[in-house]
Short mmCIF file of C-alpha atoms in Angstrom, two decimals:
data_model
loop_
_atom_site.label_atom_id
_atom_site.label_comp_id
_atom_site.label_asym_id
_atom_site.label_seq_id
_atom_site.Cartn_x
_atom_site.Cartn_y
_atom_site.Cartn_z
CA MET A 1 22.19 -6.22 -55.10
CA ALA A 2 22.67 -3.25 -57.66
CA ARG A 3 21.35 -5.74 -60.51
CA ARG A 4 17.79 -6.42 -58.59
CA GLY A 5 15.91 -4.33 -61.36
CA GLU A 6 17.60 -5.85 -64.16
CA LEU A 7 16.92 -9.48 -62.23
CA ALA A 8 13.47 -8.95 -61.71
CA ALA A 9 13.00 -8.54 -65.23
CA ARG A 10 14.70 -11.33 -66.61
CA LEU A 11 12.69 -13.37 -63.58
CA ARG A 12 9.20 -12.09 -64.83
CA ARG A 13 9.84 -13.40 -68.44
CA ILE A 14 10.41 -16.75 -67.10
CA VAL A 15 7.03 -17.27 -64.47
CA GLY A 16 5.20 -14.11 -65.38
CA ALA A 17 5.18 -10.73 -63.78
CA GLN A 18 2.81 -11.13 -60.83
CA TRP A 19 5.23 -13.71 -59.33
CA VAL A 20 8.12 -12.14 -58.49
CA LEU A 21 8.30 -10.01 -56.04
CA ASP A 22 10.36 -6.99 -55.60
CA ASP A 23 8.74 -4.20 -53.37
CA GLU A 24 10.24 -4.15 -50.34
CA ALA A 25 6.75 -4.49 -48.46
CA GLU A 26 6.52 -7.74 -50.53
CA ARG A 27 9.52 -9.16 -49.67
CA ARG A 28 8.96 -8.64 -46.03
CA PRO A 29 7.25 -11.18 -45.07
CA TYR A 30 9.42 -13.75 -46.20
CA ARG A 31 12.06 -12.69 -43.84
CA CYS A 32 11.79 -15.82 -41.67
CA ASP A 33 10.81 -19.35 -41.49
CA GLY A 34 8.94 -20.67 -38.44
CA ILE A 35 11.90 -19.58 -36.48
CA THR A 36 11.49 -16.24 -35.94
CA ALA A 37 14.40 -15.48 -34.20
CA TYR A 38 16.91 -15.25 -37.48
CA GLN A 39 15.35 -12.76 -40.42
CA ALA A 40 16.92 -11.51 -43.38
CA THR A 41 14.78 -9.37 -46.46
CA PRO A 42 15.45 -11.62 -49.53
CA LEU A 43 16.61 -10.09 -52.44
CA LEU A 44 13.86 -11.12 -54.52
CA VAL A 45 10.78 -13.81 -54.44
CA VAL A 46 10.16 -15.90 -56.88
CA LEU A 47 6.79 -18.33 -56.99
CA PRO A 48 7.14 -20.63 -60.00
CA ALA A 49 4.23 -22.70 -60.98
CA SER A 50 6.17 -25.88 -62.70
CA THR A 51 9.25 -28.10 -63.05
CA ALA A 52 10.27 -26.09 -66.24
CA GLU A 53 10.09 -22.74 -64.39
CA ILE A 54 12.37 -24.05 -61.69
CA GLN A 55 14.45 -24.82 -64.27
CA ALA A 56 14.92 -21.81 -66.18
CA VAL A 57 14.72 -19.85 -62.82
CA LEU A 58 17.64 -22.00 -61.32
CA ALA A 59 19.80 -21.76 -64.62
CA LEU A 60 19.36 -18.06 -64.61
CA CYS A 61 20.47 -17.79 -61.29
CA ARG A 62 23.71 -19.98 -61.72
CA GLU A 63 24.20 -18.06 -65.10
CA GLN A 64 24.52 -14.91 -63.08
CA GLY A 65 25.94 -16.27 -59.94
CA VAL A 66 22.95 -15.43 -58.14
CA LYS A 67 22.57 -17.66 -54.62
CA VAL A 68 19.23 -19.15 -54.61
CA VAL A 69 17.20 -20.46 -51.17
CA PRO A 70 14.30 -22.95 -51.78
CA ARG A 71 11.01 -22.42 -49.63
CA GLY A 72 7.27 -24.28 -49.02
CA SER A 73 5.04 -23.35 -46.63
CA GLY A 74 7.71 -21.95 -44.36
CA THR A 75 6.91 -23.84 -41.07
CA SER A 76 10.96 -25.12 -40.83
CA LEU A 77 12.06 -24.84 -37.28
CA SER A 78 15.83 -24.54 -37.76
CA GLY A 79 16.06 -21.57 -40.25
CA GLY A 80 16.12 -23.86 -43.39
CA ALA A 81 14.53 -21.58 -45.05
CA LEU A 82 15.88 -18.32 -43.91
CA PRO A 83 16.75 -15.99 -46.64
CA LEU A 84 19.55 -14.10 -47.83
CA GLU A 85 19.63 -10.59 -48.42
CA ASP A 86 21.96 -11.33 -51.38
CA GLY A 87 19.97 -14.22 -52.97
CA VAL A 88 16.89 -15.06 -54.51
CA LEU A 89 13.77 -16.91 -52.55
CA LEU A 90 12.23 -19.54 -54.59
CA VAL A 91 8.83 -20.46 -53.33
CA THR A 92 7.61 -23.47 -54.59
CA SER A 93 3.74 -23.06 -53.10
CA ARG A 94 2.09 -22.83 -56.34
CA LEU A 95 3.39 -26.45 -57.28
CA CYS A 96 0.11 -27.83 -55.14
CA ALA A 97 -1.56 -30.46 -57.63
CA ILE A 98 -1.74 -34.15 -56.64
CA VAL A 99 -0.84 -35.94 -60.00
CA ALA A 100 -1.83 -39.08 -59.41
CA MET A 101 -3.34 -41.77 -57.29
CA ASP A 102 -2.51 -45.35 -57.82
CA VAL A 103 -4.65 -47.13 -55.65
CA GLU A 104 -3.77 -50.42 -57.07
CA ASN A 105 0.33 -50.11 -56.31
CA ARG A 106 -0.68 -47.91 -53.12
CA VAL A 107 1.38 -44.76 -54.15
CA ALA A 108 0.42 -41.20 -54.84
CA ARG A 109 2.35 -38.50 -57.31
CA VAL A 110 2.50 -35.26 -55.59
CA GLN A 111 3.86 -32.15 -56.46
CA CYS A 112 6.13 -30.49 -54.05
CA GLY A 113 3.59 -28.04 -52.89
CA VAL A 114 1.39 -29.90 -51.62
CA PRO A 115 0.45 -29.43 -48.01
CA ASN A 116 0.84 -32.80 -46.10
CA ILE A 117 -2.57 -33.34 -44.64
CA ARG A 118 -3.84 -32.99 -48.17
CA ILE A 119 -2.53 -36.31 -49.29
CA SER A 120 -4.08 -38.67 -46.37
CA GLU A 121 -7.45 -36.47 -47.34
CA ALA A 122 -7.35 -37.77 -51.14
CA ALA A 123 -6.14 -41.37 -49.96
CA ARG A 124 -9.02 -41.36 -47.26
CA PRO A 125 -11.70 -42.57 -49.78
CA PHE A 126 -10.09 -45.36 -50.93
CA GLY A 127 -8.98 -46.48 -47.44
CA LEU A 128 -5.47 -45.42 -47.60
CA CYS A 129 -3.32 -42.46 -45.97
CA TYR A 130 0.03 -41.44 -45.89
CA MET A 131 1.33 -41.72 -42.06
CA PRO A 132 3.99 -39.00 -41.57
CA ASP A 133 1.89 -36.27 -39.72
CA PRO A 134 4.43 -33.77 -38.34
CA SER A 135 2.50 -31.46 -35.90
CA SER A 136 2.51 -28.83 -38.82
CA GLN A 137 0.51 -30.99 -41.44
CA MET A 138 -2.36 -28.75 -41.72
CA ILE A 139 0.37 -26.37 -43.59
CA SER A 140 3.54 -27.88 -44.20
CA THR A 141 4.53 -29.07 -47.44
CA ILE A 142 5.58 -32.38 -48.40
CA GLY A 143 8.50 -30.77 -50.49
CA GLY A 144 9.32 -29.50 -46.77
CA ASN A 145 8.68 -32.69 -45.29
CA VAL A 146 11.09 -34.24 -48.19
CA ALA A 147 13.70 -31.53 -47.47
CA GLU A 148 13.81 -32.14 -43.49
CA ASN A 149 13.03 -35.57 -43.58
CA SER A 150 10.07 -34.41 -41.16
CA GLY A 151 8.45 -36.97 -38.49
CA GLY A 152 5.74 -36.52 -36.50
CA VAL A 153 3.36 -38.37 -33.82
CA HIS A 154 2.87 -41.87 -35.53
CA CYS A 155 6.51 -42.20 -36.87
CA LEU A 156 7.81 -44.33 -33.70
CA LYS A 157 5.69 -47.53 -35.83
CA TYR A 158 5.33 -46.34 -39.33
CA GLY A 159 8.60 -44.35 -39.91
CA MET A 160 9.92 -41.10 -41.06
CA THR A 161 9.62 -39.70 -44.34
CA SER A 162 12.29 -41.28 -45.58
CA ASN A 163 10.64 -44.63 -45.34
CA HIS A 164 7.56 -43.30 -47.30
CA VAL A 165 9.30 -41.67 -49.97
CA VAL A 166 10.03 -44.20 -53.30
CA GLY A 167 10.32 -41.75 -56.14
CA LEU A 168 11.25 -38.38 -56.60
CA GLU A 169 11.95 -35.57 -59.31
CA ALA A 170 14.32 -32.53 -58.68
CA VAL A 171 16.16 -29.88 -60.47
CA LEU A 172 19.56 -29.39 -59.79
CA MET A 173 21.20 -25.99 -59.54
CA SER A 174 22.83 -26.31 -63.28
CA GLY A 175 18.81 -26.68 -64.37
CA GLU A 176 19.10 -30.59 -64.98
CA VAL A 177 16.32 -32.41 -63.98
CA ILE A 178 17.03 -35.66 -62.55
CA ARG A 179 14.15 -38.84 -61.85
CA LEU A 180 14.73 -41.08 -59.12
CA GLY A 181 13.01 -44.11 -58.02
CA GLY A 182 10.13 -44.81 -59.99
CA ALA A 183 6.02 -45.24 -59.51
CA PHE A 184 5.39 -48.41 -56.99
CA GLN A 185 7.05 -49.36 -53.83
CA GLY A 186 10.83 -50.97 -54.57
CA ALA A 187 11.41 -48.87 -57.96
CA ALA A 188 14.30 -47.70 -56.36
CA ASP A 189 15.74 -51.30 -55.88
CA GLY A 190 19.32 -51.44 -56.77
CA GLU A 191 19.93 -47.81 -57.48
CA LEU A 192 22.66 -45.82 -55.87
CA ASP A 193 20.57 -44.58 -52.74
CA LEU A 194 20.20 -40.82 -53.87
CA ILE A 195 16.49 -40.79 -52.99
CA GLY A 196 17.97 -41.36 -49.44
CA LEU A 197 20.51 -38.60 -49.98
CA LEU A 198 17.93 -35.84 -50.82
CA THR A 199 15.71 -36.83 -48.47
CA GLY A 200 16.96 -34.53 -45.12
CA SER A 201 19.25 -32.45 -47.22
CA GLU A 202 17.70 -29.12 -46.40
CA GLY A 203 17.59 -28.02 -49.76
CA LEU A 204 21.52 -27.68 -50.44
CA LEU A 205 21.64 -29.99 -53.33
CA ALA A 206 18.37 -30.00 -55.46
CA VAL A 207 14.80 -28.40 -55.71
CA VAL A 208 12.60 -31.63 -54.79
CA THR A 209 9.56 -30.76 -57.54
CA GLU A 210 7.69 -33.80 -57.54
CA ILE A 211 7.33 -36.91 -55.12
CA THR A 212 5.91 -40.47 -55.37
CA VAL A 213 5.13 -41.34 -51.35
CA ARG A 214 3.88 -44.53 -50.37
CA LEU A 215 0.28 -44.98 -49.02
CA VAL A 216 -0.89 -47.26 -46.46
CA PRO A 217 -3.87 -49.04 -45.75
CA LEU A 218 -5.97 -47.18 -42.69
CA PRO A 219 -5.95 -49.05 -39.35
CA GLU A 220 -9.25 -50.79 -38.75
CA ALA A 221 -9.26 -49.12 -35.43
CA ALA A 222 -7.13 -47.00 -33.04
CA ARG A 223 -7.55 -45.87 -29.66
CA VAL A 224 -5.61 -43.65 -27.87
CA MET A 225 -4.39 -43.67 -23.94
CA SER A 226 -4.59 -40.74 -21.91
CA MET A 227 -2.27 -41.49 -18.76
CA GLY A 228 -1.23 -39.24 -16.05
CA PHE A 229 1.71 -38.99 -13.37
CA ALA A 230 2.83 -37.74 -10.53
CA SER A 231 6.19 -37.04 -11.72
CA VAL A 232 8.48 -37.21 -14.87
CA GLU A 233 10.16 -40.02 -13.41
CA ASP A 234 7.33 -41.97 -13.39
CA ALA A 235 6.04 -41.30 -17.02
CA CYS A 236 9.72 -41.85 -18.17
CA ARG A 237 9.65 -44.94 -16.45
CA CYS A 238 6.37 -46.12 -17.93
CA VAL A 239 7.75 -44.90 -21.50
CA GLY A 240 10.24 -47.41 -21.05
CA ALA A 241 8.63 -50.47 -19.71
CA ILE A 242 6.19 -50.25 -22.72
CA ILE A 243 9.12 -50.08 -25.36
CA GLY A 244 10.82 -52.77 -23.23
CA ALA A 245 7.61 -55.07 -23.17
CA GLY A 246 7.71 -55.30 -27.29
CA ILE A 247 5.08 -52.74 -27.52
CA ILE A 248 5.39 -50.41 -30.39
CA PRO A 249 2.67 -47.79 -30.35
CA ALA A 250 1.48 -45.74 -33.12
CA GLY A 251 2.32 -42.92 -31.29
CA LEU A 252 3.85 -41.91 -27.37
CA GLU A 253 3.95 -38.52 -26.93
CA PHE A 254 5.06 -36.43 -23.56
CA MET A 255 3.67 -33.14 -22.03
CA ASP A 256 4.58 -32.03 -19.16
CA ARG A 257 1.80 -29.79 -16.34
CA LYS A 258 3.13 -26.71 -18.04
CA VAL A 259 1.92 -27.33 -21.38
CA LEU A 260 -1.32 -29.24 -20.41
CA ASN A 261 -2.06 -26.11 -18.45
CA ALA A 262 -1.78 -23.91 -21.86
CA VAL A 263 -3.69 -26.48 -23.48
CA ALA A 264 -6.48 -26.22 -20.80
CA SER A 265 -7.05 -22.93 -21.55
CA LEU A 266 -8.13 -23.45 -24.97
CA LEU A 267 -9.92 -26.46 -24.76
CA ARG A 268 -11.19 -25.46 -21.30
CA GLU A 269 -10.26 -29.15 -20.13
CA GLU A 270 -8.75 -29.82 -17.04
CA HIS A 271 -6.56 -32.30 -15.64
CA ASP A 272 -6.27 -33.87 -12.37
CA PRO A 273 -4.27 -31.43 -10.25
CA ARG A 274 -1.79 -34.11 -8.98
CA THR A 275 -0.74 -34.51 -12.63
CA ALA A 276 3.07 -33.67 -13.32
CA ALA A 277 3.37 -34.90 -16.94
CA LEU A 278 0.98 -36.97 -19.27
CA LEU A 279 1.55 -39.90 -21.61
CA LEU A 280 -0.46 -39.71 -24.74
CA CYS A 281 -0.31 -44.09 -26.17
CA GLU A 282 -2.04 -44.70 -29.22
CA LEU A 283 -2.80 -48.01 -30.47
CA ASP A 284 -4.07 -49.28 -33.47
CA GLY A 285 -4.96 -52.68 -35.40
CA THR A 286 -7.34 -54.77 -35.13
CA ALA A 287 -10.20 -54.39 -32.73
CA ALA A 288 -9.22 -57.65 -30.68
CA GLU A 289 -5.32 -56.44 -30.71
CA ILE A 290 -6.33 -53.50 -29.61
CA ASP A 291 -8.39 -54.26 -26.34
CA ALA A 292 -5.21 -56.74 -25.54
CA LEU A 293 -2.52 -54.02 -26.08
CA ILE A 294 -4.62 -51.61 -24.01
CA ASP A 295 -5.02 -53.89 -21.03
CA ARG A 296 -1.33 -54.82 -21.27
CA VAL A 297 -0.15 -50.49 -21.15
CA ARG A 298 -2.73 -50.22 -18.46
CA GLY A 299 -0.68 -52.50 -16.09
CA LEU A 300 2.48 -50.93 -16.45
CA ALA A 301 1.18 -47.68 -16.06
CA ASP A 302 -0.12 -48.77 -13.55
CA GLN A 303 3.34 -50.16 -11.74
CA ALA A 304 4.70 -47.06 -12.97
CA GLY A 305 2.19 -44.92 -10.83
CA ALA A 306 -0.21 -43.83 -13.20
CA ILE A 307 -2.76 -41.66 -10.86
CA ASP A 308 -5.13 -41.20 -13.90
CA ILE A 309 -5.46 -43.16 -16.90
CA ARG A 310 -8.41 -42.34 -19.79
CA THR A 311 -9.15 -44.32 -22.98
CA SER A 312 -10.87 -43.14 -25.74
CA ARG A 313 -14.26 -44.95 -26.97
CA THR A 314 -15.42 -43.80 -29.97
CA GLU A 315 -12.98 -41.75 -32.77
CA GLU A 316 -14.50 -38.24 -31.71
CA GLU A 317 -13.15 -39.20 -28.19
CA ARG A 318 -10.02 -40.24 -30.15
CA GLU A 319 -9.50 -36.76 -31.89
CA ARG A 320 -10.08 -34.85 -28.85
CA ILE A 321 -7.97 -36.10 -26.82
CA TRP A 322 -4.96 -35.62 -29.94
CA ARG A 323 -6.18 -32.30 -30.09
CA SER A 324 -4.80 -31.35 -26.84
CA ARG A 325 -1.21 -32.69 -28.42
CA LYS A 326 -1.83 -30.65 -31.93
CA LEU A 327 -2.83 -27.63 -29.91
CA ALA A 328 0.36 -27.63 -27.39
CA PHE A 329 2.85 -24.89 -29.39
CA SER A 330 0.24 -22.53 -30.31
CA ALA A 331 -0.93 -22.63 -26.62
CA ILE A 332 2.41 -22.30 -25.33
CA GLY A 333 2.72 -19.02 -27.82
CA LYS A 334 -0.46 -17.86 -25.43
CA MET A 335 1.53 -18.06 -22.61
CA CYS A 336 4.93 -16.27 -23.44
CA LYS A 337 6.16 -13.42 -25.11
CA ASP A 338 8.46 -15.39 -27.17
CA TYR A 339 9.64 -18.80 -27.12
CA TYR A 340 12.40 -20.64 -29.00
CA CYS A 341 11.87 -24.59 -29.34
CA THR A 342 14.76 -26.78 -30.25
CA ASP A 343 15.10 -30.39 -31.26
CA GLY A 344 17.58 -33.09 -30.32
CA THR A 345 16.90 -37.14 -29.89
CA ILE A 346 18.44 -39.26 -26.98
CA PRO A 347 18.45 -42.96 -26.49
CA ARG A 348 14.89 -43.70 -24.51
CA ASN A 349 17.11 -44.62 -21.19
CA ARG A 350 18.55 -41.42 -21.09
CA LEU A 351 14.86 -39.49 -20.67
CA PRO A 352 14.99 -39.14 -16.68
CA ASP A 353 18.66 -37.66 -17.50
CA ILE A 354 18.21 -35.10 -20.03
CA LEU A 355 14.93 -33.74 -18.28
CA ASP A 356 17.31 -33.60 -15.09
CA ARG A 357 19.51 -31.65 -17.23
CA MET A 358 17.25 -29.01 -18.56
CA ALA A 359 15.93 -28.06 -15.23
CA GLU A 360 19.35 -27.32 -14.42
CA LEU A 361 20.02 -25.17 -17.52
CA SER A 362 16.42 -23.65 -16.84
CA ARG A 363 18.09 -22.37 -13.38
CA THR A 364 21.38 -21.60 -14.67
CA TYR A 365 19.80 -19.34 -17.46
CA GLY A 366 17.08 -17.95 -15.48
CA LEU A 367 14.57 -19.06 -17.82
CA ASP A 368 10.97 -20.98 -17.97
CA TYR A 369 10.83 -24.16 -20.30
CA ALA A 370 8.07 -26.67 -21.27
CA ASN A 371 8.72 -29.89 -22.54
CA CYS A 372 6.24 -31.64 -25.32
CA PHE A 373 7.77 -34.31 -27.20
CA HIS A 374 7.94 -37.56 -28.93
CA ALA A 375 8.76 -40.01 -25.91
CA GLY A 376 8.49 -43.58 -28.01
CA ASP A 377 11.61 -42.32 -29.76
CA GLY A 378 13.20 -40.03 -27.91
CA ASN A 379 12.92 -36.70 -30.18
CA LEU A 380 12.75 -34.04 -27.78
CA HIS A 381 11.24 -30.97 -28.42
CA PRO A 382 11.85 -28.45 -25.08
CA ILE A 383 10.19 -25.33 -25.46
CA ILE A 384 12.32 -22.11 -24.15
CA MET A 385 10.39 -19.09 -23.36
CA TYR A 386 11.85 -15.70 -23.13
CA ASP A 387 11.11 -12.22 -24.21
CA ALA A 388 12.63 -10.85 -27.14
CA ALA A 389 12.15 -7.11 -26.36
CA ARG A 390 14.20 -7.75 -22.97
CA PRO A 391 17.99 -7.23 -23.82
CA GLY A 392 20.28 -10.16 -23.83
CA ASP A 393 17.12 -12.89 -23.58
CA LEU A 394 17.58 -14.32 -26.73
CA ASP A 395 21.10 -14.97 -26.15
CA LYS A 396 20.17 -16.66 -23.14
CA ALA A 397 17.56 -18.85 -24.93
CA GLU A 398 19.99 -19.83 -27.55
CA ALA A 399 22.75 -20.86 -25.29
CA PHE A 400 20.06 -22.61 -23.24
CA GLY A 401 19.03 -24.49 -26.61
CA ALA A 402 22.64 -25.31 -27.61
CA ASP A 403 23.82 -26.94 -24.32
CA VAL A 404 20.76 -29.22 -24.38
CA LEU A 405 21.65 -30.07 -27.50
CA ARG A 406 25.18 -30.68 -26.51
CA ALA A 407 23.93 -32.95 -23.38
CA CYS A 408 21.65 -34.82 -26.33
CA VAL A 409 25.00 -35.57 -28.12
CA ASP A 410 26.98 -36.33 -24.98
CA MET A 411 24.41 -39.01 -23.82
CA GLY A 412 24.47 -40.61 -26.90
CA GLY A 413 21.85 -39.24 -28.99
CA VAL A 414 22.25 -36.64 -32.02
CA LEU A 415 21.35 -33.05 -32.55
CA SER A 416 18.37 -33.33 -34.29
CA GLY A 417 15.40 -35.75 -34.99
CA GLU A 418 13.40 -33.95 -37.48
CA HIS A 419 13.71 -30.19 -37.73
CA GLY A 420 16.84 -30.30 -39.20
CA VAL A 421 20.06 -28.51 -38.52
CA GLY A 422 19.52 -25.22 -41.13
CA VAL A 423 21.24 -22.14 -39.38
CA GLU A 424 20.06 -23.06 -35.48
CA LYS A 425 22.43 -25.94 -35.04
CA ARG A 426 25.16 -24.74 -37.91
CA ASP A 427 27.75 -23.87 -35.14
CA LEU A 428 26.91 -27.27 -32.93
CA MET A 429 27.70 -29.77 -36.00
CA THR A 430 31.82 -29.98 -34.69
CA HIS A 431 30.26 -31.40 -31.50
CA GLN A 432 28.46 -34.44 -33.07
CA PHE A 433 30.70 -34.82 -36.36
CA ALA A 434 34.50 -35.38 -36.55
CA PRO A 435 36.28 -33.15 -39.16
CA ALA A 436 36.13 -36.28 -41.45
CA ASP A 437 32.81 -36.51 -41.45
CA LEU A 438 32.03 -33.00 -42.29
CA ARG A 439 34.68 -32.92 -44.86
CA GLN A 440 32.91 -35.82 -46.50
CA GLN A 441 29.61 -34.31 -46.34
CA GLN A 442 31.07 -31.16 -47.71
CA VAL A 443 32.16 -33.12 -50.67
CA LEU A 444 28.39 -34.59 -51.72
CA LYS A 445 27.17 -30.44 -51.48
CA CYS A 446 30.06 -29.79 -53.99
CA ALA A 447 29.52 -32.64 -56.64
CA PHE A 448 25.73 -31.80 -56.72
CA ASP A 449 26.42 -27.46 -56.05
CA PRO A 450 29.78 -26.70 -57.06
CA GLY A 451 29.11 -23.21 -57.75
CA GLU A 452 27.95 -23.45 -53.82
CA LEU A 453 24.63 -21.23 -55.16
CA LEU A 454 21.98 -23.43 -53.11
CA ASN A 455 21.07 -22.57 -49.99
CA PRO A 456 24.43 -21.43 -49.17
CA GLY A 457 25.50 -20.76 -45.32
CA LYS A 458 23.35 -23.60 -43.81
CA VAL A 459 24.11 -26.87 -42.13
CA PHE A 460 27.98 -26.22 -42.66
CA PRO A 461 29.72 -24.34 -40.13
CA THR A 462 32.27 -23.54 -42.09
CA PRO A 463 32.58 -22.75 -46.06
CA CYS A 464 32.73 -25.68 -48.38
CA ARG A 465 35.02 -24.40 -50.76
CA CYS A 466 34.34 -26.43 -53.51
CA ALA A 467 37.26 -25.37 -55.51
CA GLU A 468 39.79 -26.85 -53.85
CA PHE A 469 38.39 -30.19 -53.30
CA GLY A 470 40.09 -32.49 -55.51
CA ARG A 471 42.73 -30.13 -56.38
CA MET A 472 46.57 -31.10 -56.74
CA HIS A 473 48.32 -29.76 -54.05
CA VAL A 474 52.16 -28.40 -54.11
CA ARG A 475 54.70 -28.07 -51.77
CA GLY A 476 57.83 -26.45 -52.60
CA GLY A 477 57.03 -25.36 -55.84
CA GLU A 478 56.82 -29.60 -56.09
CA MET A 479 54.04 -32.02 -56.30
CA ARG A 480 54.46 -35.02 -53.67
CA PHE A 481 56.13 -37.68 -55.20
CA PRO A 482 58.16 -35.72 -57.96
CA ASP A 483 59.84 -38.79 -58.82
CA ILE A 484 56.82 -40.88 -60.22
CA PRO A 485 56.57 -40.49 -63.50
CA ARG A 486 53.26 -38.97 -65.20
CA PHE A 487 51.53 -38.82 -67.88
#
């Protein structure tokens, strides 16, 4: 920290004077990502404009022993982009070009700072789209989506980010550039799956600078069903019935009454007052296929006790119905002082159990909560409401969230579906993984970043201690098996 001025001067020679922020007022907006409960003012903020500049920045930081935290647009909800007070925050938002749109091979090559939605906008004139669509897609960048292996409404049918990445360019902490996969689907076949390793690695292994993504044809048609239920249990039973019948919707989302009330205040749309939970079920394909599926889903919903079923007839109606889901988190933000949203995943058949457990925890901690989540794949997003100005409230919200995540693991699920681990779930990793599991993950971290300078302090509950991996241990003055000849 004493060398801030010297480091800033050297970084300015790489990226230009205006793209290094060292004034405290300039650095303060970068204190946190989407989870505002954790904050730290970075030592410096640097905004490179190319892969070459990122190479030079990382090489300089490695030479100087300076930590680096990569950041896109800062929408991470796990503290994955939380800066360090003694580290450089490397912001990739200036790398925002769509490099190539290859319609014949159905891929797009884009820089890491391109907002998610811009890819589909660029592909739409060709009848194509990029299917992963996190709720933050208007502002979240594709580089951040790769770092967290983001999902979205349509990932039930079409898969996560990892299912749509065919090539990567990334810069190692050493400043070296690696290129994986290629510019067509299947380019990485036969390779060691390093693309799979980097996707979801949360910025611990490398800084991804360019991504080649798979594009898919726009569905011929899509319609969404809005199905209201008098109880959460009935809605959960309907989710199981739809999937159990072999129907895979493009999206299957759950919203409870608190979310519906919050959204209604924004959209001025009312739901049946008896509705305790709402399912949004999107079906896509050919018109004939959709009509047949709608009839089947309506029958399953009626059997589960649906009290109100509405089906979109036009594209405008479909977008209007989905708008309530996209606005859910913003709407909740208007209802409470602060909220904390965590992210666990469970087997679908345990949905009623985990929702009962949330109700118990709400009573235990004295905090209200709401539910809005991806019901089709069991990816939960409980929204825990608290007041940061009230002493102890944040601690209770964190404990509430941690207990939800422990319950997810205990019910056969995992700590995260798409938000990542970051700092939020770091200390819960031992609840899901055995020491040997964590050790092997740390070995990978050390292979990519032996100096432990890239996004340190995230994901792992204990330091990696890279210097210790691979050492020959000596005990009592002698190595193991001292009688064996050594060459």
